[in-house]
mmCIF file of C-alpha atoms in Angstrom:
data_model
loop_
_atom_site.group_PDB
_atom_site.id
_atom_site.type_symbol
_atom_site.label_atom_id
_atom_site.label_comp_id
_atom_site.label_asym_id
_atom_site.label_seq_id
_atom_site.Cartn_x
_atom_site.Cartn_y
_atom_site.Cartn_z
ATOM 1 C CA MET W 243 -54.739 50.723 112.087
ATOM 2 C CA GLY W 244 -51.317 49.219 111.589
ATOM 3 C CA VAL W 245 -49.371 47.419 114.264
ATOM 4 C CA ALA W 246 -45.645 46.815 114.370
ATOM 5 C CA ARG W 247 -44.449 43.273 114.055
ATOM 6 C CA GLY W 248 -41.940 42.089 116.579
ATOM 7 C CA GLY W 249 -41.973 41.440 120.298
ATOM 8 C CA ILE W 250 -44.672 38.792 120.594
ATOM 9 C CA TRP W 251 -44.392 37.869 116.887
ATOM 10 C CA SER W 252 -41.832 35.293 115.790
ATOM 11 C CA GLY W 253 -40.857 33.525 112.562
ATOM 12 C CA SER W 254 -39.278 34.416 109.242
ATOM 13 C CA ASP W 255 -42.431 35.858 107.613
ATOM 14 C CA GLY W 256 -43.632 37.864 110.585
ATOM 15 C CA GLY W 257 -44.284 34.582 112.333
ATOM 16 C CA ARG W 258 -46.876 33.300 114.719
ATOM 17 C CA PRO W 259 -47.320 34.752 118.199
ATOM 18 C CA GLU W 260 -45.142 33.000 120.701
ATOM 19 C CA PRO W 261 -47.016 30.268 122.634
ATOM 20 C CA ARG W 262 -46.710 32.042 125.972
ATOM 21 C CA HIS W 263 -48.556 35.056 124.541
ATOM 22 C CA VAL W 264 -51.391 33.228 122.755
ATOM 23 C CA GLY W 265 -53.596 32.956 125.860
ATOM 24 C CA ALA W 266 -53.159 36.624 126.745
ATOM 25 C CA LEU W 267 -53.861 37.700 123.157
ATOM 26 C CA LEU W 268 -56.994 35.564 122.975
ATOM 27 C CA GLU W 269 -58.339 36.932 126.261
ATOM 28 C CA THR W 270 -57.676 40.504 125.108
ATOM 29 C CA ARG W 271 -59.545 39.904 121.846
ATOM 30 C CA LEU W 272 -62.462 38.295 123.686
ATOM 31 C CA ARG W 273 -62.753 41.245 126.045
ATOM 32 C CA ASN W 274 -62.883 43.678 123.108
ATOM 33 C CA SER W 275 -64.993 41.469 120.850
ATOM 34 C CA PRO W 276 -68.311 42.837 119.492
ATOM 35 C CA THR W 277 -69.952 39.691 120.882
ATOM 36 C CA VAL W 278 -69.727 41.191 124.388
ATOM 37 C CA PRO W 279 -72.794 43.483 124.124
ATOM 38 C CA VAL W 280 -74.667 40.662 122.387
ATOM 39 C CA PHE W 281 -73.901 38.263 125.246
ATOM 40 C CA LEU W 282 -75.195 40.897 127.661
ATOM 41 C CA SER W 283 -78.287 41.428 125.506
ATOM 42 C CA LEU W 284 -78.960 37.688 125.455
ATOM 43 C CA ALA W 285 -78.598 37.646 129.230
ATOM 44 C CA VAL W 286 -81.183 40.409 129.552
ATOM 45 C CA GLY W 287 -83.443 38.420 127.236
ATOM 46 C CA GLY W 288 -83.292 35.410 129.521
ATOM 47 C CA LEU W 289 -81.425 33.248 127.020
ATOM 48 C CA LEU W 290 -78.078 33.344 128.812
ATOM 49 C CA PRO W 291 -77.128 33.568 132.489
ATOM 50 C CA VAL W 292 -77.878 36.881 134.146
ATOM 51 C CA ARG W 293 -74.652 36.577 136.146
ATOM 52 C CA LEU W 294 -71.596 36.344 133.905
ATOM 53 C CA SER W 295 -68.509 34.532 135.160
ATOM 54 C CA ARG W 296 -66.302 36.813 133.047
ATOM 55 C CA PRO W 297 -66.904 40.011 131.117
ATOM 56 C CA TYR W 298 -66.986 38.073 127.847
ATOM 57 C CA LEU W 299 -68.068 34.443 128.468
ATOM 58 C CA PRO W 300 -71.163 33.435 130.460
ATOM 59 C CA SER W 301 -71.015 30.477 132.818
ATOM 60 C CA THR W 302 -72.636 27.474 131.147
ATOM 61 C CA GLU W 303 -72.855 25.583 134.462
ATOM 62 C CA ALA W 304 -75.194 28.203 135.930
ATOM 63 C CA LEU W 305 -77.209 28.564 132.725
ATOM 64 C CA LEU W 306 -80.412 26.788 133.729
ATOM 65 C CA LEU W 307 -80.391 27.996 137.343
ATOM 66 C CA THR W 308 -80.013 31.695 136.525
ATOM 67 C CA THR W 309 -82.393 31.846 133.565
ATOM 68 C CA ALA W 310 -85.166 29.449 134.618
ATOM 69 C CA PRO W 311 -87.105 31.874 136.910
ATOM 70 C CA TYR W 312 -86.937 34.672 134.360
ATOM 71 C CA CYS W 313 -87.966 32.427 131.475
ATOM 72 C CA CYS W 314 -90.788 30.835 133.456
ATOM 73 C CA VAL W 315 -92.447 34.214 134.047
ATOM 74 C CA LEU W 316 -92.548 35.038 130.350
ATOM 75 C CA MET W 317 -93.459 31.461 129.434
ATOM 76 C CA SER W 318 -96.424 31.583 131.804
ATOM 77 C CA VAL W 319 -97.748 34.726 130.083
ATOM 78 C CA VAL W 320 -97.491 33.082 126.668
ATOM 79 C CA LEU W 321 -99.033 29.807 127.811
ATOM 80 C CA TYR W 322 -101.882 31.610 129.606
ATOM 81 C CA SER W 323 -102.803 33.669 126.561
ATOM 82 C CA THR W 324 -102.457 30.737 124.163
ATOM 83 C CA SER W 325 -104.305 28.180 126.287
ATOM 84 C CA SER W 326 -107.213 30.556 126.910
ATOM 85 C CA VAL W 327 -107.659 30.974 123.157
ATOM 86 C CA LEU W 328 -107.444 27.225 122.526
ATOM 87 C CA PHE W 329 -109.811 26.272 125.362
ATOM 88 C CA ARG W 330 -112.298 28.772 124.014
ATOM 89 C CA HIS W 331 -112.351 27.342 120.483
ATOM 90 C CA LEU W 332 -111.207 23.703 120.730
ATOM 91 C CA PRO W 333 -114.696 22.382 121.696
ATOM 92 C CA SER W 334 -116.012 23.725 118.404
ATOM 93 C CA VAL W 335 -113.064 22.238 116.539
ATOM 94 C CA MET W 336 -113.685 18.795 118.024
ATOM 95 C CA GLU W 337 -117.346 18.686 116.900
ATOM 96 C CA ALA W 338 -117.321 17.228 113.401
ATOM 97 C CA ARG W 339 -120.719 18.619 112.401
ATOM 98 C CA VAL W 340 -119.857 22.184 113.300
ATOM 99 C CA PHE W 341 -118.332 24.426 110.659
ATOM 100 C CA MET W 342 -116.177 27.208 112.041
ATOM 101 C CA GLN W 343 -115.297 30.515 110.476
ATOM 102 C CA LEU W 344 -112.031 30.576 108.588
ATOM 103 C CA TYR W 345 -110.798 33.352 110.865
ATOM 104 C CA THR W 346 -111.562 31.250 113.963
ATOM 105 C CA ARG W 347 -109.499 28.392 112.554
ATOM 106 C CA LEU W 348 -106.622 30.729 111.805
ATOM 107 C CA LYS W 349 -106.854 32.179 115.308
ATOM 108 C CA CYS W 350 -106.281 28.709 116.771
ATOM 109 C CA VAL W 351 -103.322 28.199 114.422
ATOM 110 C CA ASN W 352 -101.941 31.573 115.469
ATOM 111 C CA ALA W 353 -102.273 30.698 119.145
ATOM 112 C CA VAL W 354 -100.236 27.526 118.649
ATOM 113 C CA LEU W 355 -97.592 29.269 116.533
ATOM 114 C CA THR W 356 -96.840 31.826 119.222
ATOM 115 C CA ILE W 357 -95.422 29.072 121.442
ATOM 116 C CA THR W 358 -92.757 28.218 118.834
ATOM 117 C CA PRO W 359 -90.038 30.702 119.910
ATOM 118 C CA ILE W 360 -90.407 29.501 123.503
ATOM 119 C CA LEU W 361 -89.587 25.964 122.374
ATOM 120 C CA LEU W 362 -86.305 27.250 120.910
ATOM 121 C CA ILE W 363 -84.925 28.164 124.342
ATOM 122 C CA PRO W 364 -83.811 24.595 125.248
ATOM 123 C CA TYR W 365 -82.224 24.414 121.789
ATOM 124 C CA MET W 366 -80.351 27.622 122.571
ATOM 125 C CA TRP W 367 -79.205 26.229 125.911
ATOM 126 C CA ALA W 368 -78.032 22.974 124.317
ATOM 127 C CA GLY W 369 -76.104 24.767 121.588
ATOM 128 C CA PHE W 370 -74.650 27.476 123.770
ATOM 129 C CA ARG W 371 -71.251 25.823 124.151
ATOM 130 C CA GLY W 372 -70.979 25.755 120.372
ATOM 131 C CA LEU W 373 -71.812 29.459 120.152
ATOM 132 C CA VAL W 374 -69.116 30.277 122.703
ATOM 133 C CA ALA W 375 -66.657 28.146 120.725
ATOM 134 C CA ARG W 376 -67.458 30.151 117.579
ATOM 135 C CA ALA W 377 -66.712 33.391 119.441
ATOM 136 C CA VAL W 378 -63.331 31.989 120.468
ATOM 137 C CA ASP W 379 -62.678 30.839 116.880
ATOM 138 C CA PHE W 380 -63.331 34.320 115.557
ATOM 139 C CA CYS W 381 -61.000 35.864 118.122
ATOM 140 C CA SER W 382 -58.350 33.395 116.982
ATOM 141 C CA TYR W 383 -58.962 34.647 113.447
ATOM 142 C CA GLU W 384 -58.409 38.215 114.677
ATOM 143 C CA ILE W 385 -54.956 37.226 115.910
ATOM 144 C CA THR W 386 -54.135 35.664 112.534
ATOM 145 C CA HIS W 387 -55.532 38.721 110.738
ATOM 146 C CA GLU W 388 -53.332 41.055 112.748
ATOM 147 C CA PHE W 389 -50.282 38.872 112.207
ATOM 148 C CA LEU W 390 -50.699 38.613 108.412
ATOM 149 C CA THR W 391 -51.804 42.153 107.566
ATOM 150 C CA GLY W 392 -50.268 44.235 110.331
ATOM 151 C CA ARG W 393 -53.725 45.776 110.808
ATOM 152 C CA ARG W 394 -55.795 45.585 113.971
ATOM 153 C CA LEU W 395 -59.539 45.307 113.477
ATOM 154 C CA ASP W 396 -61.338 48.319 114.931
ATOM 155 C CA TRP W 397 -64.798 47.233 116.098
ATOM 156 C CA SER W 398 -66.097 50.665 117.154
ATOM 157 C CA LYS W 399 -68.114 51.231 113.955
ATOM 158 C CA HIS W 400 -69.409 47.670 114.044
ATOM 159 C CA VAL W 401 -70.527 47.992 117.682
ATOM 160 C CA ARG W 402 -72.340 51.259 116.930
ATOM 161 C CA ARG W 403 -74.186 49.583 114.083
ATOM 162 C CA ASN W 404 -75.175 46.699 116.366
ATOM 163 C CA GLN W 405 -76.496 49.185 118.894
ATOM 164 C CA ALA W 406 -78.656 50.762 116.178
ATOM 165 C CA VAL W 407 -80.059 47.340 115.210
ATOM 166 C CA ILE W 408 -80.782 46.504 118.864
ATOM 167 C CA ALA W 409 -82.525 49.871 119.294
ATOM 168 C CA ALA W 410 -84.688 49.202 116.221
ATOM 169 C CA PHE W 411 -85.662 45.756 117.516
ATOM 170 C CA TYR W 412 -86.613 47.119 120.922
ATOM 171 C CA ALA W 413 -88.565 50.003 119.372
ATOM 172 C CA LEU W 414 -90.673 47.473 117.460
ATOM 173 C CA LEU W 415 -91.158 45.366 120.589
ATOM 174 C CA MET W 416 -92.271 48.414 122.562
ATOM 175 C CA ALA W 417 -94.696 49.296 119.767
ATOM 176 C CA VAL W 418 -96.231 45.816 120.041
ATOM 177 C CA PHE W 419 -96.771 46.362 123.774
ATOM 178 C CA LEU W 420 -98.129 49.886 123.336
ATOM 179 C CA PHE W 421 -100.775 48.752 120.863
ATOM 180 C CA SER W 422 -102.100 46.145 123.290
ATOM 181 C CA ASN W 423 -104.859 47.465 125.552
ATOM 182 C CA LYS W 424 -104.738 44.635 128.099
ATOM 183 C CA ILE W 425 -101.647 42.461 128.171
ATOM 184 C CA LEU W 426 -103.338 39.485 129.846
ATOM 185 C CA ASP W 427 -106.751 39.740 128.199
ATOM 186 C CA PRO W 428 -107.518 36.205 126.905
ATOM 187 C CA GLU W 429 -110.250 37.532 124.612
ATOM 188 C CA MET W 430 -107.915 39.722 122.579
ATOM 189 C CA ASN W 431 -108.261 38.848 118.926
ATOM 190 C CA CYS W 432 -104.694 39.737 117.953
ATOM 191 C CA HIS W 433 -103.039 37.750 120.787
ATOM 192 C CA VAL W 434 -100.584 40.543 121.597
ATOM 193 C CA PRO W 435 -99.427 38.912 124.879
ATOM 194 C CA SER W 436 -98.196 35.811 123.087
ATOM 195 C CA TYR W 437 -96.625 37.760 120.253
ATOM 196 C CA ALA W 438 -94.836 40.237 122.497
ATOM 197 C CA CYS W 439 -93.325 37.655 124.860
ATOM 198 C CA SER W 440 -92.391 35.241 122.092
ATOM 199 C CA LEU W 441 -90.822 38.032 120.070
ATOM 200 C CA HIS W 442 -88.832 39.044 123.145
ATOM 201 C CA PHE W 443 -87.073 35.671 123.130
ATOM 202 C CA GLN W 444 -86.803 35.333 119.392
ATOM 203 C CA THR W 445 -85.398 38.839 118.888
ATOM 204 C CA HIS W 446 -82.432 38.191 121.164
ATOM 205 C CA ILE W 447 -81.638 34.969 119.305
ATOM 206 C CA SER W 448 -81.796 36.888 116.030
ATOM 207 C CA LEU W 449 -79.324 39.481 117.297
ATOM 208 C CA TRP W 450 -76.633 36.845 117.675
ATOM 209 C CA TYR W 451 -76.866 35.795 114.019
ATOM 210 C CA ILE W 452 -76.911 39.376 112.742
ATOM 211 C CA THR W 453 -73.847 40.215 114.844
ATOM 212 C CA TRP W 454 -72.035 37.069 113.713
ATOM 213 C CA ILE W 455 -72.659 37.678 110.005
ATOM 214 C CA ASN W 456 -71.681 41.358 110.331
ATOM 215 C CA GLN W 457 -68.397 40.430 112.020
ATOM 216 C CA ILE W 458 -67.431 38.274 109.046
ATOM 217 C CA HIS W 459 -68.557 40.993 106.624
ATOM 218 C CA PHE W 460 -66.523 43.644 108.437
ATOM 219 C CA ALA W 461 -63.412 41.429 108.534
ATOM 220 C CA ALA W 462 -63.745 40.692 104.794
ATOM 221 C CA GLU W 463 -63.946 44.417 104.019
ATOM 222 C CA ASP W 464 -60.775 44.981 106.036
ATOM 223 C CA VAL W 465 -58.974 42.320 103.967
ATOM 224 C CA LEU W 466 -60.111 44.120 100.791
ATOM 225 C CA GLN W 467 -58.726 47.358 102.193
ATOM 226 C CA TYR W 468 -55.448 45.583 102.956
ATOM 227 C CA LEU W 469 -55.275 44.394 99.329
ATOM 228 C CA ALA W 470 -55.821 47.945 98.094
ATOM 229 C CA GLU W 471 -53.280 49.619 100.403
ATOM 230 C CA SER W 472 -50.536 46.999 100.736
ATOM 231 C CA LYS W 473 -47.074 48.094 99.548
ATOM 232 C CA GLU W 474 -45.657 44.561 99.568
ATOM 233 C CA HIS W 475 -45.106 42.379 96.523
ATOM 234 C CA PRO W 476 -48.508 41.404 95.003
ATOM 235 C CA CYS W 477 -47.684 37.702 95.256
ATOM 236 C CA GLU W 478 -47.154 37.849 99.028
ATOM 237 C CA THR W 479 -50.145 40.148 99.546
ATOM 238 C CA LEU W 480 -52.478 37.839 97.621
ATOM 239 C CA ARG W 481 -51.172 34.745 99.389
ATOM 240 C CA ARG W 482 -51.955 36.250 102.800
ATOM 241 C CA ALA W 483 -55.348 37.544 101.667
ATOM 242 C CA ARG W 484 -56.284 34.108 100.319
ATOM 243 C CA LYS W 485 -55.455 32.497 103.662
ATOM 244 C CA LEU W 486 -57.662 35.009 105.489
ATOM 245 C CA TRP W 487 -60.480 34.538 102.953
ATOM 246 C CA VAL W 488 -60.442 30.764 103.440
ATOM 247 C CA GLU W 489 -60.570 31.172 107.231
ATOM 248 C CA LEU W 490 -63.519 33.571 106.976
ATOM 249 C CA ARG W 491 -65.364 31.160 104.698
ATOM 250 C CA GLU W 492 -64.804 28.358 107.192
ATOM 251 C CA LEU W 493 -66.058 30.562 110.042
ATOM 252 C CA LEU W 494 -69.217 31.265 108.047
ATOM 253 C CA GLU W 495 -69.822 27.585 107.309
ATOM 254 C CA MET W 496 -68.846 26.205 110.733
ATOM 255 C CA ASN W 497 -71.729 27.761 112.647
ATOM 256 C CA LYS W 498 -74.252 25.110 111.572
ATOM 257 C CA THR W 499 -76.195 25.138 114.852
ATOM 258 C CA LEU W 500 -76.872 28.850 114.590
ATOM 259 C CA ARG W 501 -77.717 28.632 110.887
ATOM 260 C CA ALA W 502 -80.288 25.869 111.472
ATOM 261 C CA LEU W 503 -81.803 27.959 114.260
ATOM 262 C CA ILE W 504 -82.117 30.985 111.987
ATOM 263 C CA PHE W 505 -83.838 29.004 109.227
ATOM 264 C CA LEU W 506 -86.332 27.694 111.793
ATOM 265 C CA ILE W 507 -86.998 31.262 112.891
ATOM 266 C CA CYS W 508 -87.377 32.384 109.253
ATOM 267 C CA GLY W 509 -90.009 29.689 108.701
ATOM 268 C CA TYR W 510 -91.854 30.779 111.829
ATOM 269 C CA LEU W 511 -91.676 34.446 110.842
ATOM 270 C CA PHE W 512 -93.008 33.677 107.366
ATOM 271 C CA VAL W 513 -96.126 31.877 108.632
ATOM 272 C CA VAL W 514 -96.931 34.384 111.373
ATOM 273 C CA ALA W 515 -96.261 37.387 109.118
ATOM 274 C CA THR W 516 -98.664 35.956 106.526
ATOM 275 C CA LEU W 517 -101.389 35.471 109.141
ATOM 276 C CA ALA W 518 -100.739 38.909 110.647
ATOM 277 C CA LEU W 519 -101.063 40.583 107.244
ATOM 278 C CA TYR W 520 -104.301 38.676 106.634
ATOM 279 C CA GLN W 521 -105.626 39.880 109.983
ATOM 280 C CA VAL W 522 -104.778 43.476 109.032
ATOM 281 C CA ILE W 523 -107.089 43.102 106.034
ATOM 282 C CA HIS W 524 -109.700 41.242 108.088
ATOM 283 C CA TYR W 525 -109.929 43.892 110.825
ATOM 284 C CA GLY W 526 -109.704 46.701 108.279
ATOM 285 C CA ARG W 527 -112.788 45.355 106.509
ATOM 286 C CA LEU W 528 -114.594 45.189 109.858
ATOM 287 C CA GLY W 529 -113.712 48.814 110.610
ATOM 288 C CA GLU W 530 -111.585 47.938 113.682
ATOM 289 C CA THR W 531 -108.774 50.371 112.905
ATOM 290 C CA GLY W 532 -106.968 50.054 116.249
ATOM 291 C CA THR W 533 -106.747 46.276 116.087
ATOM 292 C CA ALA W 534 -105.673 46.415 112.438
ATOM 293 C CA LEU W 535 -102.929 48.890 113.377
ATOM 294 C CA GLY W 536 -101.708 46.555 116.134
ATOM 295 C CA GLN W 537 -101.526 43.696 113.650
ATOM 296 C CA SER W 538 -99.638 45.983 111.239
ATOM 297 C CA VAL W 539 -96.983 46.559 113.900
ATOM 298 C CA ILE W 540 -96.669 42.798 114.417
ATOM 299 C CA TYR W 541 -96.319 42.273 110.659
ATOM 300 C CA LEU W 542 -93.669 45.002 110.351
ATOM 301 C CA THR W 543 -91.715 43.464 113.240
ATOM 302 C CA MET W 544 -91.725 40.048 111.580
ATOM 303 C CA PHE W 545 -90.855 41.399 108.140
ATOM 304 C CA PHE W 546 -88.052 43.597 109.520
ATOM 305 C CA GLN W 547 -86.336 40.562 111.023
ATOM 306 C CA ILE W 548 -86.707 38.559 107.794
ATOM 307 C CA PHE W 549 -85.253 41.514 105.877
ATOM 308 C CA MET W 550 -82.300 41.801 108.274
ATOM 309 C CA PHE W 551 -81.507 38.073 108.006
ATOM 310 C CA CYS W 552 -81.597 38.039 104.212
ATOM 311 C CA ASN W 553 -80.037 41.447 103.551
ATOM 312 C CA GLU W 554 -77.107 41.121 105.972
ATOM 313 C CA THR W 555 -76.276 37.615 104.760
ATOM 314 C CA HIS W 556 -76.459 38.752 101.132
ATOM 315 C CA LYS W 557 -74.077 41.656 101.776
ATOM 316 C CA CYS W 558 -71.619 39.370 103.557
ATOM 317 C CA THR W 559 -71.566 36.652 100.881
ATOM 318 C CA SER W 560 -71.507 39.239 98.080
ATOM 319 C CA THR W 561 -68.435 40.861 99.605
ATOM 320 C CA MET W 562 -66.782 37.471 100.114
ATOM 321 C CA ASN W 563 -67.390 36.426 96.494
ATOM 322 C CA LYS W 564 -68.025 39.277 94.034
ATOM 323 C CA SER W 565 -65.903 41.957 95.700
ATOM 324 C CA PHE W 566 -62.880 39.684 96.017
ATOM 325 C CA THR W 567 -63.312 38.526 92.406
ATOM 326 C CA ALA W 568 -63.354 42.160 91.227
ATOM 327 C CA VAL W 569 -60.129 42.862 93.133
ATOM 328 C CA LEU W 570 -58.506 39.766 91.633
ATOM 329 C CA ASP W 571 -59.487 40.995 88.160
ATOM 330 C CA ARG W 572 -57.545 44.209 88.769
ATOM 331 C CA PHE W 573 -54.533 42.294 90.102
ATOM 332 C CA SER W 574 -54.575 39.940 87.104
ATOM 333 C CA LEU W 575 -54.323 42.891 84.693
ATOM 334 C CA LYS W 576 -51.147 44.073 86.410
ATOM 335 C CA ALA W 577 -49.516 40.686 87.103
ATOM 336 C CA GLU W 578 -46.025 40.553 85.590
ATOM 337 C CA ASP W 579 -44.597 37.255 86.845
ATOM 338 C CA ASP W 580 -45.749 33.658 86.755
ATOM 339 C CA GLU W 581 -45.717 33.255 90.542
ATOM 340 C CA THR W 582 -48.226 36.081 90.994
ATOM 341 C CA ARG W 583 -50.441 34.689 88.227
ATOM 342 C CA LYS W 584 -50.356 31.294 89.920
ATOM 343 C CA VAL W 585 -51.496 32.758 93.253
ATOM 344 C CA ILE W 586 -54.263 34.703 91.477
ATOM 345 C CA ASN W 587 -55.486 31.542 89.737
ATOM 346 C CA LEU W 588 -55.515 29.647 93.049
ATOM 347 C CA PHE W 589 -57.535 32.463 94.617
ATOM 348 C CA TYR W 590 -59.970 32.401 91.687
ATOM 349 C CA LEU W 591 -60.283 28.630 92.062
ATOM 350 C CA SER W 592 -61.006 28.880 95.801
ATOM 351 C CA ILE W 593 -63.867 31.301 95.182
ATOM 352 C CA ALA W 594 -65.309 29.484 92.164
ATOM 353 C CA ALA W 595 -65.053 25.941 93.553
ATOM 354 C CA ASN W 596 -66.433 26.699 97.012
ATOM 355 C CA PRO W 597 -67.973 30.183 97.260
ATOM 356 C CA SER W 598 -69.106 31.604 100.571
ATOM 357 C CA LYS W 599 -72.773 30.926 101.267
ATOM 358 C CA ALA W 600 -75.157 30.490 104.180
ATOM 359 C CA SER W 601 -77.336 27.522 103.278
ATOM 360 C CA LEU W 602 -79.172 24.769 105.098
ATOM 361 C CA ALA W 603 -77.673 21.574 103.644
ATOM 362 C CA GLY W 604 -78.203 23.030 100.165
ATOM 363 C CA PHE W 605 -82.005 23.082 100.472
ATOM 364 C CA MET W 606 -82.278 26.811 101.155
ATOM 365 C CA THR W 607 -79.919 29.764 100.879
ATOM 366 C CA CYS W 608 -80.276 32.852 103.047
ATOM 367 C CA ASP W 609 -79.935 35.875 100.750
ATOM 368 C CA ARG W 610 -82.098 38.477 99.055
ATOM 369 C CA SER W 611 -83.598 35.877 96.733
ATOM 370 C CA LEU W 612 -85.051 34.160 99.817
ATOM 371 C CA LEU W 613 -86.653 37.469 100.818
ATOM 372 C CA THR W 614 -88.221 37.783 97.355
ATOM 373 C CA SER W 615 -89.488 34.200 97.469
ATOM 374 C CA MET W 616 -91.029 34.684 100.908
ATOM 375 C CA ALA W 617 -92.697 37.950 99.857
ATOM 376 C CA SER W 618 -94.238 36.357 96.751
ATOM 377 C CA ALA W 619 -95.382 33.313 98.738
ATOM 378 C CA THR W 620 -96.953 35.602 101.347
ATOM 379 C CA LEU W 621 -98.937 37.436 98.671
ATOM 380 C CA THR W 622 -100.070 34.134 97.139
ATOM 381 C CA TYR W 623 -101.317 32.724 100.441
ATOM 382 C CA LEU W 624 -102.868 36.072 101.308
ATOM 383 C CA VAL W 625 -104.951 36.081 98.116
ATOM 384 C CA VAL W 626 -106.131 32.528 98.846
ATOM 385 C CA LEU W 627 -107.090 33.378 102.444
ATOM 386 C CA VAL W 628 -108.983 36.503 101.408
ATOM 387 C CA GLN W 629 -110.885 34.518 98.759
ATOM 388 C CA PHE W 630 -111.865 31.860 101.286
ATOM 389 C CA GLN W 631 -112.954 34.510 103.775
ATOM 390 C CA THR W 632 -115.055 36.235 101.097
ATOM 391 C CA ILE W 633 -116.767 32.940 100.259
ATOM 392 C CA ALA W 634 -117.330 32.226 103.953
ATOM 393 C CA THR W 635 -118.832 35.662 104.576
ATOM 394 C CA GLY W 636 -121.246 35.283 101.672
ATOM 395 C CA ALA W 637 -122.298 31.834 102.840
ATOM 396 C CA VAL W 638 -123.796 32.931 106.170
ATOM 397 C CA ASN W 639 -127.388 31.601 106.189
ATOM 398 C CA SER W 640 -128.096 30.969 109.866
ATOM 399 C CA THR W 641 -128.724 33.198 112.844
ATOM 400 C CA SER W 642 -126.843 30.829 115.178
ATOM 401 C CA PRO W 643 -123.055 31.450 115.090
ATOM 402 C CA TYR W 644 -122.190 27.706 115.088
ATOM 403 C CA PHE W 645 -125.183 26.191 113.313
ATOM 404 C CA VAL W 646 -125.747 25.243 109.699
ATOM 405 C CA ASN W 647 -128.733 23.471 108.191
ATOM 406 C CA SER W 648 -128.623 19.761 107.463
ATOM 407 C CA THR W 649 -128.390 20.264 103.695
ATOM 408 C CA PRO W 650 -125.802 22.957 103.203
ATOM 409 C CA THR W 651 -125.046 24.447 99.844
ATOM 410 C CA PRO W 652 -121.480 24.073 98.539
ATOM 411 C CA GLN W 653 -120.660 27.570 99.766
ATOM 412 C CA SER W 654 -122.339 27.316 103.165
ATOM 413 C CA ALA W 655 -120.354 24.185 103.888
ATOM 414 C CA TYR W 656 -117.282 26.278 104.540
ATOM 415 C CA ASP W 657 -118.155 28.394 107.548
ATOM 416 C CA GLU W 658 -120.933 30.088 109.324
#
């Protein structure tokens, strides 16, 4: 919705807000920012202080004190479940002459992997000041956005969408718990205790990234709407839109700590999702439908988060690049003066020379192509694991579960 310039705004072109009003404006934007429910969600998840010093910014000084008891309870559940699995099977792993089943090996790998999200908590604590700084940076962008376009960003639709995503995440987490018969049973084959508690931490970290990328996407769409509805001279409209586009691109690229965290989580999700899908097939072949269904829920939870990361980032970067280029094409067809053409060419150059992207030092880009690559890699590894398990099952030639004869055949050398 439009806002009148004047009062707190100064300068010949609509100006900057007067210095005495900047602090009040920033605090107002922070209080109404869509990061508020995410901060509260992270606090509930044990990743941020339970007691908030202000409605919008948690107290970093009390971070460890307020979250340590809560985190320790969930950590103890994960460590208990994982250690009981490892202590059960490590003696067999340490004996060089004993050949274990492929599934038993993968179960040990799974038990270790479930600790990974827990190890990210200190990383989250260490990088929390940077995350708060990014929230302040975006609120500063909101002030600039309002000053240049005369439009105030309405976050109500964005907050409702975030609430739907949070509800979906929690529904999947509850499904993981419901499909576990005994939460602390160390003999459970699908390790639901470790998965559920680890996912509890990891899900709340994921929510921050999804909210952050959606904020930038929403702001970019509002700039596109400003370009379509502006009644000012095209040259001035494009100049202001280009400034906002550059600031949004910088906001997307500045959050390196969060981006590195998300790529670590994507790697973790890929490995665990592959093993979970393999276990669905494994238990299905054994006729254990309930356990296979529980593993299916775990797989769907992992895949849903990978899909959200890749899809939301793709939509944001596509809007920042392709949608703005399409709008510039329409402006270029109507440009009648050299000054407007010059601004259009500069805008084109900004997008072409340094397009918006979410990448990890250029090694990996988070978009839909990453989702396709991970899906194809999962299928490849799944075929290999099923083939090895088939060979191992056909090679059973001993009545003892951990005994093979002294002259094994090439097939019986794999497993029992």
